[in-house]
């Protein structure tokens, strides 16, 4: 099986460790993953902001980069959702039937990481070890657009030493929403602050999710609030093994209480 | 009533004001979470819920497909049953028809059943211009009207008010509108309801003309249907001599049996009840029973415009249950006023632009962006309106409507991003630039995220929108693609060994350590034009350029 990693533009530029973790994890599971260097972005930033014409060359680049692979795996539910649900819309807009055909061939082969692990590889225990107290936020596009269901938590429960604590109101959006985080910054921060409060209530050391962008938003709030809670991509946790586990700082005393500035526009 | 949505600011501005009102946020969070839980529990009782959603969507789609025929059939049946049918292209025409009926009967007041269509056309305000007082008889609508307020929710227009506020409104305003509230009124809900009941009873018994909308209009039988909880609707529909119903043309169902599906899904989705307490149906005039003169105004007001929109037309399936509002995390924090219309929340964010046309004004154009596209609304909608997909399509229409003018900062950023994302080599150049900037910032940065990664705090300029409340990790020295090249996919060097952010199991080197591999030298394959790479750089560092 020829497998390609779609790292996503956000992970590429901002969170390379998430991509490296996927490589480590898949190799450990016997998958020889390739990284087509022609890849760029799923075009979601353009599509979701309404710039469909601008999305056409990006989708073209995407199908060029990933044609010929049996499976494409990505550490982002949002980007996988964008490929599977939006590329056909962009292709239709382009008026190029050849592009539409190629999108039809490529898009269904794109899997979010947990779908790939559970459905394609058929594993739930990936041999990871991560002895920490963890809470998991199911990001909206994984949850509702892709319907990954309990695959991520099944994978997390099989990790040695990991204590999974339930996140209150887990299914509520964190407020990131791509350009929403900037265009409607006040509402975005209000939503994210509630999410961060729920995370602190769990007393977890680490907040885990399958989308780096959502983690960047909630993590940015948790950091500003000096909560001591670290955010990590699910792939990094699943890639961790005994002895090589990422160091996690202890949660400082009192972090689970509401720090100053937890509300809108949290002051630090 | 003096309050009006006209001139409301764009959504982000209105939302900011709403967010600052902590009482409002508390009221909303309480009300929406209560009704959410109720809906979830009664919906989960119905095993074939998904089938009902599919059936509801299919019936509505079929009705919309042959809308012209169903409307003509409806007109024919209603007329045969003794009703007078009017057609109104827009709000002005509809209001003029209703005002004429009231004038013909020389009344200076009418009683109203709560109706979204009449709120949409601002009928009360137009009637007031003719010296006719229109009295709302739904409890929540009465609270809004007495308070000179605007509705904030489809089902519970006064959702943003709490008991104490309602008591205050009743005490100070009821006397001016009719029967006064008892002087010793408390904020006990049964007492508040009793005061409203006394106040309204007087109006029901006096009114000669009643005005309603309709939840459904059955073409085959010429039947209008109103479902409600309080019974005030039934009073308005049966006591007055004259009844005028303003009905959006999308309310048509082909046959009587089509009702079956919606009488199951509507109450469960909207009030969280298994069945609504009152369902009233009428098909024209019945001699000696109920109103003896019945008018039906069939209202377009942008609906044929929405119908012509291939993606957006599904919004016309909406049965106004308000389930999408109650599950929407954006609505929960801003309330309905921020949407600047009688249709707030997710459905308002698509319906208003569809009815009025994207590009018709900044306020309308801001609505499709008033969502994170989280999809909770689609999941809750009993007629499966794919609101996120319609939102994205409308965003494209907004962008297209503004193409060709002076380019906005956003469109420049998007074009830049598209250019960068057009090739892997261009993106490599951009991520390198972002990494270099990260190195520079790291030298000055004093903040670090849990886990040790350095972070940006408050930023000036375009980054401020992100950084006012959120830290941002500095871009790493080395992008994933640079790492892949340098290490041949992690095979020529231990994964993460050069990662200045301290990858798994590695010590954290001095921040800003210059990278000495060939990868940081100018890249021959990068675009020779030297055009600045706006996309990932802006997105990565400031996050505020879009
Ligand atoms: S869009 Fe759907 S959920 Fe929202 S009010 Fe209409 S029918 Fe109800």
XYZ file of N, CA and C in Angstrom, chain B residues 80-190:
333
model
N -62.650 28.432 -2.706
C -63.854 27.597 -2.711
C -64.465 27.502 -1.317
N -63.581 27.591 -0.313
C -64.061 27.500 1.077
C -64.495 28.851 1.639
N -64.507 29.870 0.795
C -65.035 31.156 1.253
C -63.999 32.139 1.754
N -62.703 31.807 1.630
C -61.664 32.760 2.050
C -61.317 33.684 0.885
N -60.716 34.843 1.215
C -60.270 35.784 0.182
C -58.745 35.721 0.139
N -58.188 35.347 -1.004
C -56.733 35.174 -1.108
C -56.097 36.389 -1.771
N -55.018 36.896 -1.160
C -54.253 38.016 -1.714
C -52.821 37.545 -1.969
N -52.166 38.160 -2.937
C -50.761 37.847 -3.195
C -49.937 39.098 -2.916
N -48.864 38.949 -2.164
C -48.020 40.105 -1.836
C -46.588 39.818 -2.238
N -46.049 40.707 -3.098
C -44.665 40.504 -3.536
C -43.664 40.846 -2.446
N -43.990 41.869 -1.651
C -43.024 42.289 -0.630
C -43.742 42.765 0.626
N -42.953 43.253 1.581
C -43.492 43.656 2.874
C -44.503 44.783 2.721
N -44.185 45.749 1.871
C -45.066 46.909 1.716
C -46.445 46.477 1.221
N -46.462 45.604 0.213
C -47.743 45.139 -0.321
C -48.541 44.378 0.731
N -47.845 43.512 1.460
C -48.531 42.704 2.473
C -49.129 43.596 3.560
N -48.343 44.560 4.043
C -48.822 45.436 5.110
C -50.010 46.274 4.631
N -49.937 46.717 3.368
C -51.020 47.539 2.833
C -52.327 46.729 2.777
N -52.237 45.472 2.420
C -53.435 44.632 2.352
C -54.068 44.488 3.735
N -53.228 44.204 4.741
C -53.757 44.023 6.100
C -54.360 45.332 6.615
N -53.660 46.434 6.361
C -54.158 47.734 6.826
C -55.511 48.046 6.182
N -55.647 47.690 4.898
C -56.904 47.949 4.201
C -58.060 47.166 4.835
N -57.801 45.914 5.172
C -58.846 45.100 5.814
C -59.268 45.745 7.136
N -58.268 46.178 7.914
C -58.579 46.797 9.214
C -59.383 48.086 9.002
N -58.986 48.869 8.024
C -59.697 50.122 7.757
C -61.131 49.864 7.303
N -61.296 48.838 6.442
C -62.642 48.487 5.964
C -63.586 48.203 7.124
N -63.025 47.704 8.223
C -63.866 47.381 9.378
C -63.798 48.454 10.449
N -63.130 49.552 10.110
C -63.058 50.722 10.980
C -62.627 50.381 12.395
N -61.559 49.565 12.509
C -61.037 49.244 13.840
C -59.741 50.017 14.086
N -59.461 50.304 15.352
C -58.174 50.933 15.652
C -57.283 50.004 16.472
N -57.717 48.740 16.584
C -56.842 47.752 17.225
C -57.132 46.357 16.683
N -56.088 45.514 16.691
C -56.231 44.122 16.279
C -55.465 43.257 17.271
N -55.865 41.979 17.397
C -55.087 41.059 18.241
C -54.308 40.114 17.341
N -53.142 39.744 17.810
C -52.251 38.950 16.961
C -51.828 37.634 17.597
N -51.784 36.597 16.764
C -51.128 35.348 17.137
C -49.650 35.548 16.819
N -48.772 35.035 17.653
C -47.348 35.175 17.360
C -47.051 34.637 15.965
N -46.360 35.443 15.163
C -46.102 35.041 13.782
C -44.793 35.638 13.285
N -43.936 34.777 12.743
C -42.646 35.250 12.240
C -42.827 36.089 10.975
N -43.785 35.680 10.122
C -43.965 36.404 8.851
C -44.377 37.852 9.103
N -45.287 38.072 10.073
C -45.716 39.454 10.312
C -44.615 40.254 11.001
N -43.758 39.572 11.796
C -42.617 40.279 12.386
C -41.628 40.657 11.291
N -41.438 39.729 10.357
C -40.508 39.969 9.245
C -40.896 41.214 8.452
N -42.192 41.395 8.199
C -42.618 42.547 7.391
C -42.907 43.779 8.251
N -42.627 43.669 9.556
C -42.839 44.780 10.503
C -44.268 45.314 10.420
N -45.194 44.374 10.448
C -46.607 44.728 10.311
C -47.081 45.659 11.429
N -46.642 45.374 12.675
C -47.115 46.203 13.791
C -46.760 47.673 13.591
N -45.537 47.919 13.142
C -45.076 49.292 12.933
C -45.874 49.962 11.808
N -46.127 49.195 10.731
C -46.867 49.782 9.608
C -48.314 50.073 10.021
N -48.926 49.156 10.782
C -50.295 49.397 11.227
C -50.351 50.617 12.135
N -49.311 50.773 12.969
C -49.280 51.928 13.874
C -49.302 53.227 13.079
N -48.641 53.213 11.909
C -48.641 54.409 11.062
C -50.052 54.760 10.590
N -50.925 53.729 10.516
C -52.331 53.962 10.138
C -53.206 54.170 11.374
N -52.590 54.325 12.523
C -53.357 54.527 13.747
C -54.005 53.270 14.287
N -53.480 52.120 13.876
C -54.053 50.855 14.355
C -53.068 50.181 15.313
N -53.516 49.886 16.519
C -52.658 49.216 17.498
C -52.780 47.711 17.310
N -51.630 47.049 17.128
C -51.627 45.585 16.998
C -51.108 44.995 18.299
N -51.962 44.232 18.979
C -51.578 43.695 20.294
C -51.082 42.266 20.166
N -49.849 42.037 20.598
C -49.311 40.674 20.617
C -49.931 39.928 21.796
N -50.296 38.661 21.583
C -50.957 37.915 22.663
C -50.145 36.723 23.154
N -49.064 36.404 22.470
C -48.143 35.374 22.975
C -47.394 35.993 24.155
N -47.218 35.247 25.216
C -46.644 35.808 26.439
C -45.270 36.442 26.188
N -44.386 35.682 25.549
C -43.032 36.206 25.331
C -43.064 37.410 24.388
N -43.940 37.330 23.377
C -44.046 38.432 22.416
C -44.621 39.676 23.105
N -45.529 39.445 24.046
C -46.102 40.545 24.820
C -45.020 41.250 25.645
N -44.137 40.442 26.243
C -43.048 41.009 27.050
C -42.158 41.893 26.178
N -41.852 41.399 24.969
C -41.018 42.166 24.040
C -41.724 43.464 23.643
N -43.030 43.330 23.329
C -43.770 44.501 22.875
C -43.890 45.555 23.976
N -44.261 45.124 25.167
C -44.417 46.080 26.271
C -43.077 46.737 26.605
N -41.997 45.979 26.449
C -40.671 46.506 26.798
C -40.046 47.341 25.697
N -40.794 47.624 24.629
C -40.232 48.357 23.482
C -38.944 47.706 23.028
N -38.950 46.404 23.023
C -37.742 45.619 22.828
C -37.825 44.928 21.467
N -36.753 44.247 21.117
C -36.751 43.471 19.882
C -36.722 41.991 20.235
N -37.349 41.135 19.399
C -37.305 39.701 19.689
C -35.873 39.188 19.576
N -35.551 38.186 20.402
C -34.186 37.685 20.443
C -34.118 36.204 20.098
N -35.279 35.623 19.842
C -35.342 34.176 19.616
C -36.599 33.919 18.800
N -36.605 32.862 17.992
C -37.770 32.578 17.158
C -38.951 32.123 18.001
N -38.670 31.202 18.917
C -39.752 30.622 19.700
C -40.027 31.417 20.971
N -38.967 31.854 21.609
C -39.074 32.571 22.888
C -38.461 33.958 22.694
N -39.223 34.879 22.107
C -38.624 36.174 21.744
C -38.029 36.923 22.940
N -38.508 36.606 24.150
C -38.003 37.309 25.336
C -37.018 36.439 26.104
N -36.329 35.540 25.414
C -35.406 34.595 26.064
C -34.315 35.333 26.828
N -34.027 36.557 26.399
C -32.938 37.317 27.010
C -33.374 38.012 28.296
N -34.646 37.874 28.657
C -35.137 38.528 29.877
C -35.307 37.507 30.999
N -35.047 37.931 32.219
C -35.313 37.041 33.343
C -36.567 37.517 34.086
N -36.944 36.772 35.117
C -38.202 37.036 35.837
C -38.289 38.448 36.395
N -37.194 38.879 36.984
C -37.217 40.205 37.625
C -37.435 41.299 36.570
N -36.795 41.119 35.430
C -36.945 42.117 34.370
C -38.386 42.124 33.846
N -38.977 40.933 33.738
C -40.351 40.824 33.231
C -41.334 41.499 34.204
N -41.140 41.255 35.492
C -42.006 41.895 36.487
C -41.956 43.415 36.340
N -40.755 43.918 36.167
C -40.549 45.350 36.024
C -41.310 45.895 34.797
N -41.192 45.169 33.693
C -41.861 45.592 32.458
C -43.381 45.604 32.665
N -43.911 44.537 33.257
C -45.365 44.447 33.475
C -45.851 45.597 34.354
N -45.111 45.851 35.449
C -45.545 46.894 36.389
C -45.551 48.274 35.746
N -44.529 48.554 34.949
C -44.421 49.908 34.418
C -45.184 50.114 33.113
N -45.419 49.033 32.337
C -45.941 49.230 30.997
C -47.377 48.760 30.752
N -47.845 47.804 31.533
C -49.144 47.217 31.216
C -50.277 48.240 31.239
N -50.235 49.134 32.231
C -51.317 50.106 32.383
C -51.495 50.951 31.126
N -50.369 51.321 30.502
C -50.433 52.164 29.316
C -51.011 51.447 28.112
N -51.013 50.092 28.139
C -51.466 49.321 26.980
C -52.828 48.675 27.196
N -53.386 48.811 28.382
C -54.658 48.170 28.672
C -54.788 47.924 30.158
N -55.248 46.731 30.529
C -55.441 46.435 31.948
C -54.085 46.407 32.670
N -54.013 47.128 33.790
C -52.756 47.246 34.530
C -52.428 45.965 35.275
N -51.151 45.790 35.586
C -50.723 44.655 36.410
C -51.067 44.950 37.861
N -51.347 43.917 38.659
C -51.616 44.156 40.084
C -50.413 44.836 40.747
N -50.677 45.770 41.639
C -49.598 46.554 42.245
C -48.662 45.684 43.069
N -49.194 44.552 43.622
C -48.344 43.716 44.475
C -47.715 42.541 43.698
N -47.587 42.714 42.383
C -47.041 41.656 41.522
C -45.622 41.256 41.973
N -45.393 39.955 42.105
C -44.036 39.479 42.400
C -43.450 38.876 41.127
N -42.212 38.343 41.220
C -41.630 37.739 40.022
C -41.839 36.225 39.989
N -42.846 35.758 40.715
C -43.212 34.359 40.703
C -43.851 34.045 39.328
N -43.339 33.052 38.592
C -43.863 32.820 37.238
C -45.387 32.670 37.155
N -46.051 31.894 38.026
C -47.515 31.814 37.919
C -48.192 33.180 38.083
